[in-house]
N, CA, C and O atoms as a MOPAC input file, in Angstrom:
PM7 MOZYME 1SCF
protein

 N    -32.68400 1   -13.24500 1    14.17200 1
 C    -31.81100 1   -14.09700 1    13.14100 1
 C    -31.95600 1   -13.48800 1    11.57100 1
 O    -31.35300 1   -14.08700 1    10.68100 1
 N    -32.56900 1   -12.57700 1    11.31500 1
 C    -31.92800 1   -12.02400 1     9.82200 1
 C    -30.77700 1   -11.20000 1     9.82200 1
 O    -30.00700 1   -11.32600 1     8.87000 1
 N    -30.54900 1   -10.48700 1    10.59700 1
 C    -29.02900 1   -10.28700 1    10.67500 1
 C    -27.93300 1   -11.40800 1    10.31700 1
 O    -27.08500 1   -11.10900 1     9.47600 1
 N    -27.90500 1   -12.58100 1    10.86300 1
 C    -27.46300 1   -13.71700 1    10.70500 1
 C    -27.25300 1   -14.19500 1     9.60800 1
 O    -26.11200 1   -14.43000 1     9.21100 1
 N    -28.84000 1   -14.54000 1     8.58000 1
 C    -28.76800 1   -14.42300 1     7.34400 1
 C    -27.91400 1   -13.70800 1     6.50200 1
 O    -27.24300 1   -14.32800 1     5.67700 1
 N    -27.83100 1   -12.32800 1     6.60300 1
 C    -27.68000 1   -11.39300 1     5.88300 1
 C    -26.56900 1   -11.54800 1     5.88600 1
 O    -26.03100 1   -11.85800 1     4.82300 1
 N    -25.82200 1   -11.40100 1     7.02100 1
 C    -24.30000 1   -11.57600 1     7.06600 1
 C    -23.66700 1   -13.16200 1     6.44000 1
 O    -22.56200 1   -13.20300 1     5.89900 1
 N    -24.41100 1   -14.23400 1     6.58300 1
 C    -24.11100 1   -15.11200 1     5.96900 1
 C    -23.91600 1   -15.03900 1     4.24000 1
 O    -22.89700 1   -15.31400 1     3.60700 1
 N    -25.10000 1   -14.62500 1     3.77000 1
 C    -24.97100 1   -14.06600 1     2.43000 1
 C    -24.25500 1   -13.44800 1     1.78500 1
 O    -24.24000 1   -13.38500 1     0.55500 1
 N    -23.35900 1   -12.74700 1     2.77300 1
 C    -22.36300 1   -11.41800 1     2.50000 1
 C    -21.26500 1   -12.56000 1     2.44100 1
 O    -20.81300 1   -12.85600 1     1.33500 1
 N    -20.89700 1   -13.09500 1     3.36600 1
 C    -19.79800 1   -14.04200 1     3.41600 1
 C    -19.74500 1   -15.22800 1     2.35300 1
 O    -18.63300 1   -15.59700 1     1.97600 1
 N    -20.81100 1   -15.80200 1     1.88300 1
 C    -20.72400 1   -16.81700 1     0.88900 1
 C    -20.60000 1   -15.60300 1    -0.40000 1
 O    -19.56500 1   -15.94300 1    -0.97300 1
 N    -21.05200 1   -14.57500 1    -1.00500 1
 C    -20.57300 1   -13.24000 1    -1.83600 1
 C    -19.19100 1   -13.24800 1    -1.79300 1
 O    -18.50400 1   -13.28700 1    -2.81400 1
 N    -18.77500 1   -13.21500 1    -0.74500 1
 C    -16.90900 1   -12.35400 1    -0.49700 1
 C    -16.34500 1   -13.72200 1    -0.94100 1
 O    -15.52400 1   -13.74600 1    -1.85800 1
 N    -16.77300 1   -14.94200 1    -0.29600 1
 C    -15.82000 1   -16.09500 1    -0.28000 1
 C    -16.02500 1   -16.47200 1    -2.24400 1
 O    -15.04500 1   -16.88300 1    -2.86600 1
 N    -16.93600 1   -16.32200 1    -2.71900 1
 C    -17.37000 1   -16.49900 1    -4.87700 1
 C    -16.24100 1   -15.26600 1    -5.27800 1
 O    -15.44300 1   -15.38600 1    -6.20700 1
 N    -16.34000 1   -13.98400 1    -4.33800 1
 C    -15.29700 1   -13.07800 1    -5.09300 1
 C    -13.95600 1   -13.31600 1    -5.12600 1
 O    -13.09100 1   -12.94700 1    -5.92100 1
 N    -13.90200 1   -14.14900 1    -3.91000 1
 C    -12.43700 1   -13.92900 1    -3.65100 1
 C    -11.51000 1   -15.29300 1    -4.57400 1
 O    -10.30300 1   -15.38100 1    -4.80100 1
 N    -12.64800 1   -16.22200 1    -4.94500 1
 C    -12.17500 1   -17.33500 1    -5.82900 1
 C    -11.41200 1   -17.01400 1    -6.90100 1
 O    -10.54900 1   -17.78800 1    -7.31400 1
 N    -11.71300 1   -15.56200 1    -7.59000 1
 C    -11.40400 1   -15.01500 1    -8.67700 1
 C    -10.35200 1   -13.59300 1    -8.53900 1
 O     -9.31100 1   -13.37900 1    -9.16100 1
 N    -10.89300 1   -12.90400 1    -7.70800 1
 C     -9.97100 1   -12.06600 1    -7.33800 1
 C     -8.42900 1   -11.85000 1    -6.45300 1
 O     -8.38000 1   -11.43000 1    -5.29700 1
 N     -7.38700 1   -12.18600 1    -7.17100 1
 C     -5.99900 1   -12.29400 1    -6.54300 1
 C     -5.02900 1   -11.18800 1    -6.49500 1
 O     -4.59100 1   -11.08900 1    -7.64100 1
 N     -4.61100 1   -10.52200 1    -5.92100 1
 C     -3.58400 1    -9.64100 1    -6.16600 1
 C     -2.02200 1   -10.05400 1    -5.98100 1
 O     -1.63900 1   -10.93600 1    -5.21200 1
 N     -1.16900 1    -9.24800 1    -6.83700 1
 C     -0.06600 1    -9.54600 1    -6.80500 1
 C      0.91600 1    -8.90700 1    -6.70500 1
 O      0.32200 1    -7.83200 1    -6.77800 1
 N      2.21800 1    -8.53900 1    -6.56700 1
 C      2.93500 1    -7.69400 1    -6.24100 1
 C      2.79900 1    -6.25000 1    -7.34800 1
 O      2.86700 1    -5.06100 1    -7.03800 1
 N      2.59700 1    -6.84400 1    -8.64200 1
 C      2.78100 1    -5.72800 1    -9.89200 1
 C      0.86600 1    -5.04300 1    -9.73300 1
 O      0.36700 1    -4.04400 1   -10.25000 1
 N      0.38000 1    -5.85800 1    -9.02100 1
 C     -1.19300 1    -5.33100 1    -8.95000 1
 C     -2.20200 1    -6.14600 1    -7.68200 1
 O     -2.93000 1    -7.13800 1    -7.72400 1
 N     -1.86800 1    -5.28800 1    -6.70700 1
 C     -2.60900 1    -5.73700 1    -5.24100 1
 C     -3.89600 1    -5.55900 1    -5.42800 1
 O     -4.39400 1    -4.76100 1    -6.22200 1
 N     -4.64400 1    -6.52500 1    -4.47600 1
 C     -5.99300 1    -6.26800 1    -3.85500 1
 C     -6.24300 1    -4.90800 1    -3.14000 1
 O     -5.47300 1    -4.31600 1    -2.38300 1
 N     -7.52700 1    -4.53100 1    -3.56000 1
 C     -7.58200 1    -3.32100 1    -2.60600 1
 C     -9.03800 1    -3.75200 1    -2.37400 1
 O     -9.99400 1    -3.63500 1    -3.14100 1
 N     -8.97000 1    -4.44700 1    -0.74100 1
 C     -9.76800 1    -4.68600 1     0.23200 1
 C    -10.48000 1    -3.67600 1     1.24600 1
 O    -10.05200 1    -3.11100 1     2.25300 1
 N    -11.85000 1    -3.65600 1     0.54500 1
 C    -12.43600 1    -2.71700 1     1.38300 1
 C    -13.68800 1    -3.43100 1     2.72800 1
 O    -14.66200 1    -4.13000 1     2.44700 1
 N    -13.41400 1    -3.14100 1     3.67200 1
 C    -14.26600 1    -3.46400 1     4.56300 1
 C    -15.27100 1    -2.42600 1     5.03600 1
 O    -14.72000 1    -1.35700 1     5.29800 1
 N    -16.40400 1    -2.43100 1     5.19400 1
 C    -17.21500 1    -1.35600 1     6.09800 1
 C    -17.77500 1    -2.04100 1     7.22400 1
 O    -17.79200 1    -3.25100 1     7.44800 1
 N    -18.26500 1    -1.02100 1     7.95200 1
 C    -18.74600 1    -1.36100 1     9.36500 1
 C    -19.81800 1    -0.42600 1     9.10600 1
 O    -20.03600 1     0.09100 1     8.01100 1
 N    -20.58800 1    -0.20100 1    10.34800 1
 C    -21.83000 1     0.80300 1    10.24400 1
 C    -21.50500 1     2.29600 1    10.10200 1
 O    -22.06300 1     3.15500 1     9.42000 1
 N    -20.17100 1     2.39500 1    11.15400 1
 C    -19.82500 1     4.06400 1    11.51400 1
 C    -18.30300 1     4.53100 1    10.36000 1
 O    -18.04600 1     5.55700 1     9.73100 1
 N    -17.57800 1     3.20700 1    10.52000 1
 C    -16.25100 1     3.38400 1     9.73400 1
 C    -16.41300 1     2.65700 1     8.35000 1
 O    -17.40300 1     2.00700 1     8.01500 1
 N    -15.30000 1     2.86600 1     7.61100 1
 C    -14.53400 1     2.40100 1     6.44100 1
 C    -13.31200 1     1.90300 1     6.35600 1
 O    -12.50500 1     2.83300 1     6.37100 1
 N    -12.67800 1     0.63300 1     6.25500 1
 C    -11.26200 1     0.78900 1     5.95600 1
 C    -11.02300 1     0.18100 1     4.65200 1
 O    -12.00200 1    -0.27600 1     4.06200 1
 N     -9.91500 1     0.10900 1     4.13200 1
 C     -9.50100 1    -0.05500 1     2.81000 1
 C     -8.04400 1    -0.47100 1     2.88100 1
 O     -7.40600 1     0.40800 1     3.46100 1
 N     -7.28800 1    -1.48700 1     2.50400 1
 C     -6.06700 1    -1.75700 1     2.56800 1
 C     -5.59300 1    -2.85400 1     0.95600 1
 O     -6.15500 1    -3.84100 1     0.48400 1
 N     -4.17200 1    -1.98700 1     0.45200 1
 C     -3.82300 1    -2.88400 1    -0.68500 1
 C     -2.87900 1    -3.83900 1    -0.39600 1
 O     -1.71900 1    -3.59900 1    -0.06300 1
 N     -3.59300 1    -5.38600 1    -0.58000 1
 C     -2.64800 1    -6.61300 1    -0.22300 1
 C     -2.29500 1    -7.33200 1    -1.21400 1
 O     -3.02800 1    -7.73300 1    -2.11800 1
 N     -0.97800 1    -7.55000 1    -1.05800 1
 C     -0.31800 1    -8.42400 1    -2.33500 1
 C     -0.33400 1    -9.85500 1    -1.42900 1
 O      0.28700 1   -10.25800 1    -0.44500 1
 N     -1.29100 1   -10.34700 1    -2.23000 1
 C     -1.71200 1   -12.05100 1    -1.97200 1
 C     -0.52800 1   -12.85900 1    -2.11300 1
 O     -0.47100 1   -13.80200 1    -1.32400 1
 N      0.49600 1   -12.72100 1    -2.97400 1
 C      1.80600 1   -13.69800 1    -3.05600 1
 C      2.48600 1   -13.82800 1    -1.47700 1
 O      2.77400 1   -14.77200 1    -0.74200 1
 N      2.56500 1   -12.49000 1    -1.39800 1
 C      3.69600 1   -12.24000 1    -0.23500 1
 C      2.94000 1   -12.80800 1     1.01700 1
 O      3.44200 1   -13.68300 1     1.72200 1
 N      1.64300 1   -12.23500 1     1.26500 1
 C      0.60500 1   -12.71400 1     2.19400 1
 C      1.40100 1   -11.28400 1     3.28400 1
 O      2.02500 1   -11.47100 1     4.32800 1
 N      1.11300 1    -9.91500 1     2.61700 1
 C      1.72500 1    -8.80200 1     3.63200 1
 C      0.40800 1    -7.61800 1     2.61200 1
 O     -0.15000 1    -7.79300 1     1.52900 1
 N      0.35000 1    -6.43000 1     3.65500 1
 C     -0.68600 1    -5.40200 1     3.51800 1
 C      0.33600 1    -4.44300 1     2.91900 1
 O      1.36500 1    -4.37900 1     3.59100 1
 N      0.32000 1    -3.84400 1     2.05600 1
 C      0.79100 1    -2.88300 1     1.13300 1
 C      1.03800 1    -1.12500 1     2.06700 1
 O      1.89300 1    -0.47800 1     2.67100 1
 N     -0.33000 1    -1.06200 1     1.63000 1
 C     -0.60800 1     0.30700 1     2.38600 1
 C     -2.02500 1     0.13400 1     3.04700 1
 O     -2.62800 1    -0.92700 1     2.88800 1
 N     -2.60000 1     1.22300 1     3.83100 1
 C     -3.98600 1     1.21200 1     4.05300 1
 C     -4.24800 1     2.63100 1     4.67800 1
 O     -3.37500 1     3.47400 1     4.88300 1
 N     -5.59100 1     2.76200 1     4.94900 1
 C     -6.04300 1     3.77100 1     5.25600 1
 C     -7.50200 1     3.89800 1     5.60100 1
 O     -8.15900 1     3.69500 1     4.58000 1
 N     -8.37000 1     4.19100 1     6.78500 1
 C     -9.27000 1     4.13600 1     7.19500 1
 C     -9.86800 1     5.73900 1     7.61900 1
 O     -9.15400 1     6.74100 1     7.65400 1
 N    -11.29500 1     5.70600 1     7.91500 1
 C    -11.69400 1     6.26800 1     8.51500 1
 C    -11.38600 1     6.76700 1     9.83100 1
 O    -11.85600 1     7.86900 1    10.11800 1
 N    -10.84900 1     6.30400 1    10.48300 1
 C    -10.52600 1     6.59700 1    11.89900 1
 C     -9.61700 1     7.70700 1    11.88600 1
 O     -9.62800 1     8.54000 1    12.79200 1
 N     -8.62000 1     7.78500 1    10.64700 1
 C     -7.25400 1     8.67800 1    10.74100 1
 C     -7.58700 1     9.71500 1    11.09800 1
 O     -8.78900 1     9.95700 1    11.20300 1
 N     -6.35900 1    10.93000 1    11.48400 1
 C     -6.72200 1    12.27800 1    11.58300 1
 C     -6.97200 1    12.79600 1    10.55400 1
 O     -8.02300 1    13.43600 1    10.52000 1
 N     -6.18100 1    12.74100 1     9.39200 1
 C     -6.08500 1    12.85300 1     8.34800 1
 C     -8.02700 1    13.35300 1     7.57000 1
 O     -8.42000 1    14.33900 1     6.94500 1
 N     -8.54800 1    12.41300 1     7.92900 1
 C     -9.97700 1    12.10500 1     7.42600 1
 C    -10.81900 1    12.23700 1     8.52400 1
 O    -11.95700 1    11.82000 1     8.31100 1
 N    -10.66100 1    12.57800 1     9.36300 1
 C    -11.87200 1    12.85300 1    10.71500 1
 C    -11.89600 1    14.43700 1    10.41700 1
 O    -12.96400 1    14.93600 1    10.77000 1
 N    -11.08700 1    15.24500 1     9.91800 1
 C    -11.34800 1    16.55500 1    10.04100 1
 C    -12.25100 1    16.93100 1     8.58100 1
 O    -12.27900 1    18.15000 1     8.40600 1
 N    -12.94400 1    16.19100 1     7.57200 1
 C    -13.11500 1    16.27800 1     6.51300 1
 C    -14.57500 1    16.20100 1     6.65900 1
 O    -15.06100 1    15.20500 1     7.19600 1
 N    -15.37100 1    17.21800 1     6.20600 1
 C    -16.79300 1    17.12400 1     6.60500 1
 C    -17.95400 1    16.36900 1     5.42000 1
 O    -17.71500 1    16.01100 1     4.26600 1
 N    -18.95500 1    16.31200 1     6.01600 1
 C    -19.80000 1    15.63900 1     5.40300 1
 C    -20.24400 1    14.43900 1     5.90100 1
 O    -20.03100 1    14.03800 1     7.04500 1
 N    -21.05600 1    13.68000 1     4.77500 1
 C    -21.79900 1    12.15500 1     5.32100 1
 C    -20.90400 1    11.06500 1     5.28300 1
 O    -19.75900 1    11.44200 1     5.03300 1
 N    -21.00100 1    10.03600 1     5.41600 1
 C    -20.54100 1     8.69800 1     5.33800 1
 C    -19.76700 1     8.66500 1     4.05600 1
 O    -18.54300 1     8.54400 1     3.98700 1
 N    -20.79300 1     8.81200 1     2.80400 1
 C    -20.18500 1     8.77000 1     1.65000 1
 C    -18.86200 1     9.45900 1     1.44000 1
 O    -17.80300 1     8.91700 1     1.12300 1
 N    -19.09300 1    10.78200 1     1.67100 1
 C    -17.99300 1    12.04500 1     1.43500 1
 C    -16.75700 1    11.05500 1     2.16600 1
 O    -15.85400 1    10.55700 1     1.49300 1
 N    -16.87600 1    10.88600 1     3.51000 1
 C    -15.73800 1    10.02400 1     3.94200 1
 C    -14.96400 1     9.01600 1     3.25300 1
 O    -13.76700 1     8.87800 1     2.99900 1
 N    -16.08000 1     8.31600 1     3.01600 1
 C    -15.37900 1     7.19700 1     2.12400 1
 C    -14.88600 1     7.74400 1     0.86900 1
 O    -13.85700 1     7.15800 1     0.53100 1
 N    -15.18300 1     8.49400 1     0.19600 1
 C    -14.25600 1     9.36300 1    -1.09800 1
 C    -12.99600 1     9.75600 1    -0.82100 1
 O    -12.04900 1     9.62800 1    -1.59700 1
 N    -12.93800 1    10.36900 1     0.56900 1
 C    -11.57000 1    10.86300 1     1.33500 1
 C    -10.68600 1     9.44200 1     1.42500 1
 O     -9.54700 1     9.37500 1     0.96200 1
 N    -11.23200 1     8.52000 1     1.96200 1
 C    -10.19700 1     7.61900 1     2.20300 1
 C     -9.96500 1     7.02000 1     1.08600 1
 O     -8.87600 1     6.44900 1     1.15200 1
 N    -10.52600 1     6.86600 1    -0.01000 1
 C    -10.22200 1     6.34600 1    -1.58100 1
 C     -9.03900 1     6.96100 1    -1.90200 1
 O     -7.98400 1     6.40300 1    -2.20400 1
 N     -9.32700 1     8.46700 1    -1.79900 1
 C     -8.39300 1     9.12900 1    -2.30300 1
 C     -6.92700 1     9.25400 1    -1.60300 1
 O     -5.94200 1     9.71500 1    -2.18100 1
 N     -6.94300 1     8.73800 1    -0.17900 1
 C     -5.64400 1     8.94400 1     0.48300 1
 C     -5.25000 1     7.60000 1     0.25900 1
 O     -4.03800 1     7.41800 1     0.15100 1
 N     -6.16500 1     6.40100 1     0.14400 1
 C     -5.47300 1     4.90200 1    -0.28400 1
 C     -4.57200 1     5.28900 1    -1.70000 1
 O     -3.43500 1     4.84000 1    -1.84700 1
 N     -5.20600 1     6.15400 1    -2.69500 1
 C     -4.58200 1     6.20300 1    -3.64500 1
 C     -3.46300 1     6.86900 1    -3.97800 1
 O     -2.79700 1     6.65400 1    -4.99000 1
 N     -3.18900 1     7.86400 1    -2.95500 1
 C     -2.06600 1     8.84900 1    -2.59600 1
 C     -1.06300 1     7.70700 1    -2.18000 1
 O     -0.17000 1     7.38600 1    -2.96400 1
 N     -1.19300 1     7.10900 1    -0.99600 1
 C     -0.31100 1     6.04600 1    -0.52000 1
 C      0.34900 1     5.23700 1    -1.17600 1
 O      1.56400 1     5.06100 1    -1.09400 1
 N     -0.71800 1     4.46800 1    -2.15500 1
 C     -0.13000 1     3.61600 1    -3.18500 1
 C      0.81100 1     4.00800 1    -4.15800 1
 O      1.60500 1     3.13600 1    -4.51100 1
 N      0.93100 1     5.50200 1    -4.84400 1
 C      1.61900 1     5.86800 1    -5.64900 1
 C      2.66500 1     6.47000 1    -4.81600 1
 O      3.36500 1     7.08700 1    -5.61800 1
 N      3.16400 1     6.62900 1    -3.59800 1
 C      4.29400 1     6.72500 1    -3.00500 1
 C      4.64400 1     5.18500 1    -2.60800 1
 O      5.58000 1     5.20200 1    -1.80900 1
 N      4.31600 1     4.17900 1    -2.82400 1
 C      4.45100 1     2.82300 1    -2.60900 1
 C      4.82900 1     2.33700 1    -3.82500 1
 O      5.22300 1     1.17100 1    -3.81800 1
 N      4.81300 1     2.99200 1    -5.00800 1
 C      4.81300 1     2.36500 1    -6.51100 1
 C      3.72500 1     1.85400 1    -7.05100 1
 O      3.80600 1     1.47000 1    -8.21700 1
 N      2.99300 1     1.78200 1    -6.63500 1
 C      1.58700 1     0.91100 1    -6.98000 1
 C      0.79800 1     2.01100 1    -7.77200 1
 O      0.46300 1     3.06700 1    -7.23500 1
 N      0.49200 1     1.67700 1    -9.21200 1
 C     -0.57800 1     2.61900 1    -9.87900 1
 C     -1.80100 1     1.68300 1   -10.44900 1
 O     -2.73900 1     2.30200 1   -10.95200 1
 N     -1.87900 1     0.29800 1   -10.41900 1
 C     -3.01900 1    -0.74100 1   -10.58600 1
 C     -3.61700 1    -1.47300 1    -9.31600 1
 O     -2.96100 1    -1.66800 1    -8.29300 1
 N     -4.80000 1    -1.81700 1    -9.47600 1
 C     -4.95900 1    -2.57300 1    -8.19800 1
 C     -6.23700 1    -3.11900 1    -8.69600 1
 O     -6.94200 1    -2.44400 1    -9.44700 1
 N     -6.70400 1    -4.76500 1    -8.17100 1
 C     -7.70000 1    -4.83800 1    -8.04600 1
 C     -8.66500 1    -4.80900 1    -7.19900 1
 O     -8.36200 1    -5.16700 1    -6.06100 1
 N    -10.21500 1    -4.35800 1    -7.46700 1
 C    -11.01400 1    -3.86300 1    -6.48800 1
 C    -11.54200 1    -5.14900 1    -5.94700 1
 O    -11.68700 1    -6.09300 1    -6.72400 1
 N    -11.85800 1    -5.27800 1    -4.61700 1
 C    -12.44800 1    -6.54100 1    -3.65600 1
 C    -13.41400 1    -5.82800 1    -2.62300 1
 O    -13.13300 1    -5.44900 1    -1.48600 1
 N    -14.96100 1    -5.71400 1    -3.48600 1
 C    -15.66400 1    -5.31800 1    -2.59400 1
 C    -16.07700 1    -6.03600 1    -1.24600 1
 O    -16.90300 1    -5.51200 1    -0.50000 1
 N    -15.42500 1    -7.36100 1    -0.92600 1
 C    -15.61500 1    -8.08000 1     0.20200 1
 C    -17.27200 1    -8.39700 1     0.41800 1
 O    -17.75400 1    -8.45100 1     1.55000 1
 N    -18.02400 1    -8.58600 1    -0.72600 1
 C    -19.05300 1    -9.33500 1    -0.55300 1
 C    -20.51700 1    -8.41700 1    -0.51700 1
 O    -21.67200 1    -8.84400 1    -0.53300 1
 N    -20.01400 1    -6.96100 1    -0.46100 1
 C    -20.76000 1    -6.00900 1    -0.28600 1
 C    -21.32800 1    -5.78200 1    -1.77500 1
 O    -20.64100 1    -6.32400 1    -2.64100 1
 N    -22.41500 1    -5.10600 1    -2.21100 1
 C    -23.19100 1    -4.26800 1    -3.23500 1
 C    -22.19300 1    -3.17400 1    -3.72700 1
 O    -21.72800 1    -2.45000 1    -2.84600 1
 N    -21.80000 1    -2.95600 1    -5.01100 1
 C    -21.11400 1    -1.74300 1    -5.33900 1
 C    -22.09200 1    -0.56100 1    -5.50500 1
 O    -22.59400 1    -0.38900 1    -6.61600 1
 N    -22.39600 1     0.25300 1    -4.50200 1
 C    -23.35200 1     1.31000 1    -4.46100 1
 C    -22.86500 1     2.13400 1    -3.25700 1
 O    -21.92700 1     1.51800 1    -2.75000 1
 N    -23.11400 1     3.25600 1    -2.60300 1
 C    -23.19800 1     3.67300 1    -1.76300 1
 C    -21.63400 1     4.01100 1    -0.97400 1
 O    -20.90000 1     4.59800 1    -1.76900 1
 N    -21.08500 1     3.81500 1     0.15500 1
 C    -19.86600 1     3.96500 1     0.43000 1
 C    -18.91800 1     3.42800 1    -0.49300 1
 O    -18.03900 1     4.08000 1    -1.05600 1
 N    -19.23600 1     1.68800 1    -0.67200 1
 C    -18.14900 1     1.36800 1    -1.16700 1
 C    -17.63800 1     2.02500 1    -2.93500 1
 O    -16.58700 1     2.07300 1    -3.57500 1
 N    -18.36700 1     2.23500 1    -3.04800 1
 C    -18.38100 1     2.60000 1    -4.74300 1
 C    -17.76600 1     4.22500 1    -4.75600 1
 O    -17.00600 1     4.67100 1    -5.61600 1
 N    -18.31000 1     4.97900 1    -3.56200 1
 C    -17.50300 1     6.30800 1    -3.53000 1
 C    -16.26400 1     6.04700 1    -2.97500 1
 O    -15.81400 1     7.18200 1    -2.81900 1
 N    -15.42100 1     5.26300 1    -2.57400 1
 C    -14.33000 1     4.65100 1    -1.90100 1
 C    -13.43000 1     4.45800 1    -3.35400 1
 O    -12.34600 1     4.99900 1    -3.57100 1
 N    -14.26800 1     3.41500 1    -4.42300 1
 C    -13.95500 1     3.33200 1    -5.20900 1
 C    -13.44700 1     4.94400 1    -6.40100 1
 O    -12.39500 1     5.21100 1    -6.98100 1
 N    -14.22500 1     5.36700 1    -6.35400 1
 C    -14.31100 1     6.58800 1    -7.22500 1
 C    -13.50000 1     7.63200 1    -6.66800 1
 O    -13.27200 1     8.64200 1    -7.33300 1
 N    -13.00300 1     7.47000 1    -5.40700 1
 C    -12.21100 1     8.33000 1    -4.82900 1
 C    -10.61000 1     7.78300 1    -4.82900 1
 O     -9.55700 1     8.33900 1    -4.51700 1
 N    -10.89800 1     6.55400 1    -5.28200 1
 C     -9.10400 1     5.58700 1    -5.57200 1
 C     -9.01200 1     5.94900 1    -6.89600 1
 O     -7.88000 1     6.19600 1    -7.31000 1
 N    -10.16700 1     6.06000 1    -7.84600 1
 C     -9.66100 1     6.73700 1    -9.38400 1
 C     -9.23000 1     7.60800 1    -9.30800 1
 O     -8.06200 1     7.84200 1    -9.61700 1
 N    -10.21200 1     8.57300 1    -8.76800 1
 C     -9.75300 1    10.48800 1    -8.79100 1
 C     -8.40900 1    10.68100 1    -8.17100 1
 O     -7.80200 1    11.75000 1    -8.23000 1
 N     -8.02300 1     9.74700 1    -7.65100 1
 C     -6.66600 1     9.69100 1    -7.19300 1
 C     -5.57900 1     9.31900 1    -8.10400 1
 O     -4.54600 1     9.96400 1    -7.93000 1
 N     -5.56500 1     8.69900 1    -8.75500 1
 C     -4.71000 1     7.91200 1    -9.91000 1
 C     -4.59200 1     6.61000 1    -9.60100 1
 O     -3.54400 1     6.00300 1    -9.82100 1
 N     -5.84000 1     5.94300 1    -8.96400 1
 C     -5.37300 1     4.55000 1    -9.06700 1
 C     -6.06900 1     3.56300 1    -9.73700 1
 O     -7.28100 1     3.51600 1    -9.52600 1
 N     -5.43800 1     2.53400 1   -10.71400 1
 C     -6.26400 1     2.08500 1   -11.83400 1
 C     -6.87900 1     0.96100 1   -11.16900 1
 O     -6.18800 1     0.14700 1   -10.55600 1
 N     -8.35200 1     0.84800 1   -11.26500 1
 C     -9.19800 1    -0.32100 1   -10.86100 1
 C     -9.55700 1    -1.24500 1   -11.86900 1
 O    -10.25200 1    -2.22300 1   -11.59100 1

C-alpha cells in the first residue's frame, strides 16, 4: 500500500506542476520520465500536441557510456540538448514529472544545460 500512496503523491505533484508549466513552439516543455532502470526525456510542443525530439537511456549511443545511472542521465541530457539544437530549439521549460529535483532528474537537467539548452 505504501507504493500506491507514493505514486498517488507523485501524480498529485505532477498535476500541480502541469497547471503552470506549458510548452509552446518557441519554448517547448522538457518532460522527464524516470523508471527504476531507465530515464526518458522529450521536448513537447503542447500547442501543437507533438513531440519535437526525444532521447532515452535505451538508445545505442547512451548504452555504451560507462558509469552509474546518474552519469547515464547526464548523457541523456546532453543528447537531448544536441538534438534540440538540430531542431532549432534553444530554450525549454523543465517538467520534472512530479519527481524531486535531485539525483537522476537533476543530472539530466545539468547535462541538458551543458549541451547548450537553456532551462
